[in-house]
């Protein structure tokens, strides 16, 4: 854990490729890997995917959703810093993304916990399209610079969400941190996608810059608290 520490780049520990049927993944722990699970590949989608009880530490990404043309279902995800020293933690808070999605069709996330990453959840457009109709229930992220980074047009419904730039007793609040960030010009005008984000029971704390920053989405929030920002 020397100063200037960087991880060694490796291929994902698990790659799901070219599957037309259902894939079930259960009870996986990642022990300080570079990339954890990769779902699909550019131009070649996988089918229905079910992931349960996945946890551990990943220096780059824990889940990368490249292309899934059927529904994907995630339940009980826990991604954190595992036996990481000060410099490893600093690296992850500047570079690591727990969940990175390019195109997943109608993904569902239940019971997700993220600690010590730069981004807890990020969506990015690709040549295969965008992630759409995402549903999230019980999502908690602490010690992150960005809770959610939504860089595409997507329908998102969520409930029971806690996002914090600080974890008590672990790190101080991160500079330039934003709870939910939707960069400008990120929403397509395509009639196939209706841009909205609907969140209920949202609590965000200690973000240095904004709780929500958006130039592109219609956002509806009910029962919302933003504290110490």
PDB file of C-alpha atoms in Angstrom:
ATOM      1  CA  UNK A   1       0.000   0.000   0.000  1.00  0.00           C
ATOM      2  CA  UNK A   2       2.764   2.409  -1.005  1.00  0.00           C
ATOM      3  CA  UNK A   3       2.130   5.972  -2.138  1.00  0.00           C
ATOM      4  CA  UNK A   4       1.071   6.211  -5.785  1.00  0.00           C
ATOM      5  CA  UNK A   5      -0.203   2.621  -5.695  1.00  0.00           C
ATOM      6  CA  UNK A   6      -2.095   1.410  -8.791  1.00  0.00           C
ATOM      7  CA  UNK A   7      -3.581  -2.052  -9.465  1.00  0.00           C
ATOM      8  CA  UNK A   8      -2.517  -4.455 -12.176  1.00  0.00           C
ATOM      9  CA  UNK A   9      -4.972  -4.557 -15.089  1.00  0.00           C
ATOM     10  CA  UNK A  10      -6.620  -7.948 -15.664  1.00  0.00           C
ATOM     11  CA  UNK A  11      -9.547  -9.302 -17.650  1.00  0.00           C
ATOM     12  CA  UNK A  12     -12.830  -9.708 -15.712  1.00  0.00           C
ATOM     13  CA  UNK A  13     -12.940 -12.604 -13.274  1.00  0.00           C
ATOM     14  CA  UNK A  14     -16.276 -13.745 -14.796  1.00  0.00           C
ATOM     15  CA  UNK A  15     -17.423 -13.090 -18.392  1.00  0.00           C
ATOM     16  CA  UNK A  16     -20.905 -13.978 -19.640  1.00  0.00           C
ATOM     17  CA  UNK A  17     -20.870 -14.285 -23.446  1.00  0.00           C
ATOM     18  CA  UNK A  18     -23.260 -15.312 -26.218  1.00  0.00           C
ATOM     19  CA  UNK A  19     -25.961 -16.951 -24.129  1.00  0.00           C
ATOM     20  CA  UNK A  20     -29.520 -17.208 -25.387  1.00  0.00           C
ATOM     21  CA  UNK A  21     -30.844 -18.912 -22.254  1.00  0.00           C
ATOM     22  CA  UNK A  22     -30.890 -17.963 -18.589  1.00  0.00           C
ATOM     23  CA  UNK A  23     -27.708 -17.654 -16.548  1.00  0.00           C
ATOM     24  CA  UNK A  24     -27.791 -17.881 -12.741  1.00  0.00           C
ATOM     25  CA  UNK A  25     -24.860 -16.665 -10.632  1.00  0.00           C
ATOM     26  CA  UNK A  26     -25.011 -17.182  -6.878  1.00  0.00           C
ATOM     27  CA  UNK A  27     -22.759 -16.589  -3.868  1.00  0.00           C
ATOM     28  CA  UNK A  28     -19.659 -14.999  -5.411  1.00  0.00           C
ATOM     29  CA  UNK A  29     -16.945 -13.090  -3.527  1.00  0.00           C
ATOM     30  CA  UNK A  30     -14.349 -10.981  -5.346  1.00  0.00           C
ATOM     31  CA  UNK A  31     -11.090 -10.651  -3.420  1.00  0.00           C
ATOM     32  CA  UNK A  32      -9.315  -7.502  -4.650  1.00  0.00           C
ATOM     33  CA  UNK A  33      -9.783  -8.216  -8.367  1.00  0.00           C
ATOM     34  CA  UNK A  34      -9.511  -5.580 -11.124  1.00  0.00           C
ATOM     35  CA  UNK A  35     -12.858  -6.263 -12.850  1.00  0.00           C
ATOM     36  CA  UNK A  36     -15.433  -8.629 -11.383  1.00  0.00           C
ATOM     37  CA  UNK A  37     -18.386  -9.633 -13.601  1.00  0.00           C
ATOM     38  CA  UNK A  38     -18.869  -8.644 -17.251  1.00  0.00           C
ATOM     39  CA  UNK A  39     -22.275  -9.262 -18.859  1.00  0.00           C
ATOM     40  CA  UNK A  40     -22.421  -9.592 -22.655  1.00  0.00           C
ATOM     41  CA  UNK A  41     -20.134  -8.021 -25.232  1.00  0.00           C
ATOM     42  CA  UNK A  42     -20.430  -5.289 -27.846  1.00  0.00           C
ATOM     43  CA  UNK A  43     -22.817  -6.454 -30.589  1.00  0.00           C
ATOM     44  CA  UNK A  44     -23.426  -9.811 -28.878  1.00  0.00           C
ATOM     45  CA  UNK A  45     -26.053  -9.775 -26.099  1.00  0.00           C
ATOM     46  CA  UNK A  46     -26.717 -12.371 -23.446  1.00  0.00           C
ATOM     47  CA  UNK A  47     -30.190 -13.488 -22.415  1.00  0.00           C
ATOM     48  CA  UNK A  48     -31.847 -13.443 -19.015  1.00  0.00           C
ATOM     49  CA  UNK A  49     -29.317 -13.091 -16.191  1.00  0.00           C
ATOM     50  CA  UNK A  50     -29.891 -13.561 -12.455  1.00  0.00           C
ATOM     51  CA  UNK A  51     -27.171 -12.552  -9.946  1.00  0.00           C
ATOM     52  CA  UNK A  52     -27.631 -13.148  -6.208  1.00  0.00           C
ATOM     53  CA  UNK A  53     -25.362 -12.750  -3.183  1.00  0.00           C
ATOM     54  CA  UNK A  54     -22.325 -11.121  -4.817  1.00  0.00           C
ATOM     55  CA  UNK A  55     -19.816  -9.199  -2.729  1.00  0.00           C
ATOM     56  CA  UNK A  56     -16.189  -8.158  -2.460  1.00  0.00           C
ATOM     57  CA  UNK A  57     -13.685  -5.524  -3.591  1.00  0.00           C
ATOM     58  CA  UNK A  58     -12.851  -4.611  -7.199  1.00  0.00           C
ATOM     59  CA  UNK A  59     -10.287  -1.977  -8.154  1.00  0.00           C
ATOM     60  CA  UNK A  60     -11.950  -0.980 -11.449  1.00  0.00           C
ATOM     61  CA  UNK A  61     -15.526  -2.303 -11.740  1.00  0.00           C
ATOM     62  CA  UNK A  62     -17.470  -4.985  -9.902  1.00  0.00           C
ATOM     63  CA  UNK A  63     -20.300  -5.360 -12.429  1.00  0.00           C
ATOM     64  CA  UNK A  64     -20.093  -4.186 -16.042  1.00  0.00           C
ATOM     65  CA  UNK A  65     -23.305  -4.603 -18.011  1.00  0.00           C
ATOM     66  CA  UNK A  66     -22.190  -4.409 -21.655  1.00  0.00           C
ATOM     67  CA  UNK A  67     -25.230  -5.813 -23.516  1.00  0.00           C
ATOM     68  CA  UNK A  68     -28.169  -7.874 -22.254  1.00  0.00           C
ATOM     69  CA  UNK A  69     -31.263  -8.000 -24.469  1.00  0.00           C
ATOM     70  CA  UNK A  70     -33.419  -9.763 -21.849  1.00  0.00           C
ATOM     71  CA  UNK A  71     -34.171  -8.784 -18.267  1.00  0.00           C
ATOM     72  CA  UNK A  72     -31.393  -8.840 -15.681  1.00  0.00           C
ATOM     73  CA  UNK A  73     -32.029  -9.323 -11.969  1.00  0.00           C
ATOM     74  CA  UNK A  74     -29.613  -8.509  -9.136  1.00  0.00           C
ATOM     75  CA  UNK A  75     -30.236  -9.182  -5.447  1.00  0.00           C
ATOM     76  CA  UNK A  76     -27.967  -8.668  -2.418  1.00  0.00           C
ATOM     77  CA  UNK A  77     -24.877  -6.930  -3.817  1.00  0.00           C
ATOM     78  CA  UNK A  78     -22.178  -5.701  -1.403  1.00  0.00           C
ATOM     79  CA  UNK A  79     -19.123  -3.958  -2.842  1.00  0.00           C
ATOM     80  CA  UNK A  80     -16.587  -2.398  -0.514  1.00  0.00           C
ATOM     81  CA  UNK A  81     -12.864  -1.960   0.156  1.00  0.00           C
ATOM     82  CA  UNK A  82     -11.515  -5.259   1.478  1.00  0.00           C
ATOM     83  CA  UNK A  83      -8.317  -5.070   3.545  1.00  0.00           C
ATOM     84  CA  UNK A  84      -7.416  -1.908   1.656  1.00  0.00           C
ATOM     85  CA  UNK A  85      -4.860   0.515   3.064  1.00  0.00           C
ATOM     86  CA  UNK A  86      -4.931   4.294   2.821  1.00  0.00           C
ATOM     87  CA  UNK A  87      -3.477   4.496  -0.701  1.00  0.00           C
ATOM     88  CA  UNK A  88      -5.680   1.716  -2.071  1.00  0.00           C
ATOM     89  CA  UNK A  89      -8.739   3.420  -0.664  1.00  0.00           C
ATOM     90  CA  UNK A  90      -7.670   6.722  -2.200  1.00  0.00           C
ATOM     91  CA  UNK A  91      -7.196   5.047  -5.592  1.00  0.00           C
ATOM     92  CA  UNK A  92     -10.628   3.418  -5.502  1.00  0.00           C
ATOM     93  CA  UNK A  93     -12.340   6.662  -4.512  1.00  0.00           C
ATOM     94  CA  UNK A  94     -10.731   8.336  -7.535  1.00  0.00           C
ATOM     95  CA  UNK A  95     -11.090   5.576 -10.154  1.00  0.00           C
ATOM     96  CA  UNK A  96     -13.379   2.652  -9.227  1.00  0.00           C
ATOM     97  CA  UNK A  97     -17.013   2.166 -10.260  1.00  0.00           C
ATOM     98  CA  UNK A  98     -19.050  -0.454  -8.457  1.00  0.00           C
ATOM     99  CA  UNK A  99     -21.761  -0.918 -11.127  1.00  0.00           C
ATOM    100  CA  UNK A 100     -21.258   0.257 -14.728  1.00  0.00           C
ATOM    101  CA  UNK A 101     -24.076  -0.259 -17.247  1.00  0.00           C
ATOM    102  CA  UNK A 102     -24.006   0.275 -21.010  1.00  0.00           C
ATOM    103  CA  UNK A 103     -27.111  -1.480 -22.336  1.00  0.00           C
ATOM    104  CA  UNK A 104     -29.227  -3.645 -20.075  1.00  0.00           C
ATOM    105  CA  UNK A 105     -32.923  -4.048 -20.838  1.00  0.00           C
ATOM    106  CA  UNK A 106     -35.170  -3.641 -17.788  1.00  0.00           C
ATOM    107  CA  UNK A 107     -32.605  -4.433 -15.044  1.00  0.00           C
ATOM    108  CA  UNK A 108     -33.787  -4.796 -11.445  1.00  0.00           C
ATOM    109  CA  UNK A 109     -31.535  -4.138  -8.434  1.00  0.00           C
ATOM    110  CA  UNK A 110     -32.585  -5.203  -4.931  1.00  0.00           C
ATOM    111  CA  UNK A 111     -30.598  -4.691  -1.705  1.00  0.00           C
ATOM    112  CA  UNK A 112     -27.370  -3.063  -2.892  1.00  0.00           C
ATOM    113  CA  UNK A 113     -24.571  -1.689  -0.684  1.00  0.00           C
ATOM    114  CA  UNK A 114     -21.473   0.173  -1.930  1.00  0.00           C
ATOM    115  CA  UNK A 115     -18.629   1.614   0.181  1.00  0.00           C
ATOM    116  CA  UNK A 116     -15.514   3.532  -0.881  1.00  0.00           C
ATOM    117  CA  UNK A 117     -15.838   3.775  -4.693  1.00  0.00           C
ATOM    118  CA  UNK A 118     -15.690   6.844  -6.899  1.00  0.00           C
ATOM    119  CA  UNK A 119     -19.099   5.960  -8.407  1.00  0.00           C
ATOM    120  CA  UNK A 120     -21.655   3.568  -6.958  1.00  0.00           C
ATOM    121  CA  UNK A 121     -23.834   3.289 -10.096  1.00  0.00           C
ATOM    122  CA  UNK A 122     -23.094   4.639 -13.565  1.00  0.00           C
ATOM    123  CA  UNK A 123     -24.944   4.354 -16.880  1.00  0.00           C
ATOM    124  CA  UNK A 124     -23.205   5.112 -20.187  1.00  0.00           C
ATOM    125  CA  UNK A 125     -24.578   4.956 -23.763  1.00  0.00           C
ATOM    126  CA  UNK A 126     -22.984   2.560 -26.241  1.00  0.00           C
ATOM    127  CA  UNK A 127     -23.242   1.562 -29.889  1.00  0.00           C
ATOM    128  CA  UNK A 128     -25.719  -1.142 -28.780  1.00  0.00           C
ATOM    129  CA  UNK A 129     -28.078   1.373 -27.176  1.00  0.00           C
ATOM    130  CA  UNK A 130     -28.804   2.435 -23.612  1.00  0.00           C
ATOM    131  CA  UNK A 131     -30.005   0.933 -20.367  1.00  0.00           C
ATOM    132  CA  UNK A 132     -33.755   1.416 -20.020  1.00  0.00           C
ATOM    133  CA  UNK A 133     -36.607   0.738 -17.585  1.00  0.00           C
ATOM    134  CA  UNK A 134     -34.324   0.227 -14.589  1.00  0.00           C
ATOM    135  CA  UNK A 135     -35.870  -0.453 -11.179  1.00  0.00           C
ATOM    136  CA  UNK A 136     -33.949  -0.072  -7.904  1.00  0.00           C
ATOM    137  CA  UNK A 137     -35.063  -0.929  -4.352  1.00  0.00           C
ATOM    138  CA  UNK A 138     -32.992  -0.555  -1.160  1.00  0.00           C
ATOM    139  CA  UNK A 139     -29.776   1.020  -2.473  1.00  0.00           C
ATOM    140  CA  UNK A 140     -27.153   2.372  -0.044  1.00  0.00           C
ATOM    141  CA  UNK A 141     -23.806   3.946  -0.955  1.00  0.00           C
ATOM    142  CA  UNK A 142     -21.291   5.552   1.411  1.00  0.00           C
ATOM    143  CA  UNK A 143     -17.917   7.296   0.938  1.00  0.00           C
ATOM    144  CA  UNK A 144     -18.493   7.865  -2.789  1.00  0.00           C
ATOM    145  CA  UNK A 145     -17.782  10.896  -4.954  1.00  0.00           C
ATOM    146  CA  UNK A 146     -20.850  10.214  -7.106  1.00  0.00           C
ATOM    147  CA  UNK A 147     -23.760   8.167  -5.842  1.00  0.00           C
ATOM    148  CA  UNK A 148     -25.367   7.790  -9.263  1.00  0.00           C
ATOM    149  CA  UNK A 149     -23.865   9.051 -12.519  1.00  0.00           C
ATOM    150  CA  UNK A 150     -26.552   8.829 -15.231  1.00  0.00           C
ATOM    151  CA  UNK A 151     -25.028   9.612 -18.636  1.00  0.00           C
ATOM    152  CA  UNK A 152     -27.812   8.527 -20.958  1.00  0.00           C
ATOM    153  CA  UNK A 153     -31.526   8.589 -21.542  1.00  0.00           C
ATOM    154  CA  UNK A 154     -33.146   5.950 -19.381  1.00  0.00           C
ATOM    155  CA  UNK A 155     -36.343   5.359 -17.457  1.00  0.00           C
ATOM    156  CA  UNK A 156     -35.401   4.831 -13.824  1.00  0.00           C
ATOM    157  CA  UNK A 157     -37.675   4.085 -10.863  1.00  0.00           C
ATOM    158  CA  UNK A 158     -36.211   3.743  -7.374  1.00  0.00           C
ATOM    159  CA  UNK A 159     -37.296   3.559  -3.749  1.00  0.00           C
ATOM    160  CA  UNK A 160     -35.443   3.550  -0.410  1.00  0.00           C
ATOM    161  CA  UNK A 161     -32.161   5.139  -1.528  1.00  0.00           C
ATOM    162  CA  UNK A 162     -29.389   6.390   0.808  1.00  0.00           C
ATOM    163  CA  UNK A 163     -26.337   8.133  -0.698  1.00  0.00           C
ATOM    164  CA  UNK A 164     -23.467   9.681   1.277  1.00  0.00           C
ATOM    165  CA  UNK A 165     -20.077  11.163   0.498  1.00  0.00           C
ATOM    166  CA  UNK A 166     -18.896  10.155   3.957  1.00  0.00           C
ATOM    167  CA  UNK A 167     -18.792   6.979   6.010  1.00  0.00           C
ATOM    168  CA  UNK A 168     -18.536   7.735   9.712  1.00  0.00           C
ATOM    169  CA  UNK A 169     -15.143   6.680  11.064  1.00  0.00           C
ATOM    170  CA  UNK A 170     -13.771   5.710   7.646  1.00  0.00           C
ATOM    171  CA  UNK A 171     -13.125   8.802   5.494  1.00  0.00           C
ATOM    172  CA  UNK A 172     -13.887  12.506   5.375  1.00  0.00           C
ATOM    173  CA  UNK A 173     -16.405  13.851   2.840  1.00  0.00           C
ATOM    174  CA  UNK A 174     -15.068  13.805  -0.710  1.00  0.00           C
ATOM    175  CA  UNK A 175     -14.471  17.105  -2.490  1.00  0.00           C
ATOM    176  CA  UNK A 176     -16.597  17.926  -5.567  1.00  0.00           C
ATOM    177  CA  UNK A 177     -18.994  15.134  -4.646  1.00  0.00           C
ATOM    178  CA  UNK A 178     -22.523  14.898  -6.078  1.00  0.00           C
ATOM    179  CA  UNK A 179     -25.317  12.585  -4.945  1.00  0.00           C
ATOM    180  CA  UNK A 180     -27.068  12.106  -8.300  1.00  0.00           C
ATOM    181  CA  UNK A 181     -25.400  13.578 -11.375  1.00  0.00           C
ATOM    182  CA  UNK A 182     -27.051  13.756 -14.810  1.00  0.00           C
ATOM    183  CA  UNK A 183     -24.662  15.576 -17.180  1.00  0.00           C
ATOM    184  CA  UNK A 184     -26.075  17.912 -19.821  1.00  0.00           C
ATOM    185  CA  UNK A 185     -26.997  16.729 -23.304  1.00  0.00           C
ATOM    186  CA  UNK A 186     -27.229  13.143 -22.103  1.00  0.00           C
ATOM    187  CA  UNK A 187     -30.827  12.513 -23.136  1.00  0.00           C
ATOM    188  CA  UNK A 188     -31.648  11.263 -26.614  1.00  0.00           C
ATOM    189  CA  UNK A 189     -34.606  12.681 -28.541  1.00  0.00           C
ATOM    190  CA  UNK A 190     -35.502   9.216 -29.755  1.00  0.00           C
ATOM    191  CA  UNK A 191     -39.248   8.467 -29.381  1.00  0.00           C
ATOM    192  CA  UNK A 192     -38.306   5.000 -28.108  1.00  0.00           C
ATOM    193  CA  UNK A 193     -37.185   6.458 -24.780  1.00  0.00           C
ATOM    194  CA  UNK A 194     -39.022   8.680 -22.351  1.00  0.00           C
ATOM    195  CA  UNK A 195     -36.635  10.519 -20.064  1.00  0.00           C
ATOM    196  CA  UNK A 196     -37.653  10.407 -16.468  1.00  0.00           C
ATOM    197  CA  UNK A 197     -36.297   9.481 -13.091  1.00  0.00           C
ATOM    198  CA  UNK A 198     -38.792   8.741 -10.322  1.00  0.00           C
ATOM    199  CA  UNK A 199     -37.464   8.243  -6.768  1.00  0.00           C
ATOM    200  CA  UNK A 200     -39.263   7.837  -3.456  1.00  0.00           C
ATOM    201  CA  UNK A 201     -37.694   7.783   0.031  1.00  0.00           C
ATOM    202  CA  UNK A 202     -34.383   9.405  -0.938  1.00  0.00           C
ATOM    203  CA  UNK A 203     -31.838  10.526   1.691  1.00  0.00           C
ATOM    204  CA  UNK A 204     -28.510  12.132   0.750  1.00  0.00           C
ATOM    205  CA  UNK A 205     -25.883  13.481   3.121  1.00  0.00           C
ATOM    206  CA  UNK A 206     -22.532  15.326   3.075  1.00  0.00           C
ATOM    207  CA  UNK A 207     -22.134  15.875  -0.663  1.00  0.00           C
ATOM    208  CA  UNK A 208     -19.773  18.812  -1.100  1.00  0.00           C
ATOM    209  CA  UNK A 209     -21.149  20.146  -4.393  1.00  0.00           C
ATOM    210  CA  UNK A 210     -24.763  19.098  -5.042  1.00  0.00           C
ATOM    211  CA  UNK A 211     -27.273  16.532  -3.896  1.00  0.00           C
ATOM    212  CA  UNK A 212     -28.817  16.418  -7.389  1.00  0.00           C
ATOM    213  CA  UNK A 213     -27.331  18.014 -10.522  1.00  0.00           C
ATOM    214  CA  UNK A 214     -29.303  17.589 -13.746  1.00  0.00           C
ATOM    215  CA  UNK A 215     -29.553  19.332 -17.096  1.00  0.00           C
ATOM    216  CA  UNK A 216     -31.294  16.599 -19.035  1.00  0.00           C
ATOM    217  CA  UNK A 217     -33.868  14.594 -17.090  1.00  0.00           C
ATOM    218  CA  UNK A 218     -37.329  15.099 -15.735  1.00  0.00           C
ATOM    219  CA  UNK A 219     -36.859  14.072 -12.102  1.00  0.00           C
ATOM    220  CA  UNK A 220     -39.690  13.378  -9.676  1.00  0.00           C
ATOM    221  CA  UNK A 221     -38.715  12.882  -6.029  1.00  0.00           C
ATOM    222  CA  UNK A 222     -41.025  12.229  -3.069  1.00  0.00           C
ATOM    223  CA  UNK A 223     -40.067  12.029   0.629  1.00  0.00           C
ATOM    224  CA  UNK A 224     -36.637  13.547   0.040  1.00  0.00           C
ATOM    225  CA  UNK A 225     -33.940  14.769   2.478  1.00  0.00           C
ATOM    226  CA  UNK A 226     -30.628  16.422   1.593  1.00  0.00           C
ATOM    227  CA  UNK A 227     -28.472  17.047   4.671  1.00  0.00           C
ATOM    228  CA  UNK A 228     -25.152  18.882   5.207  1.00  0.00           C
ATOM    229  CA  UNK A 229     -24.296  19.802   1.642  1.00  0.00           C
TER     230      UNK A 229
END
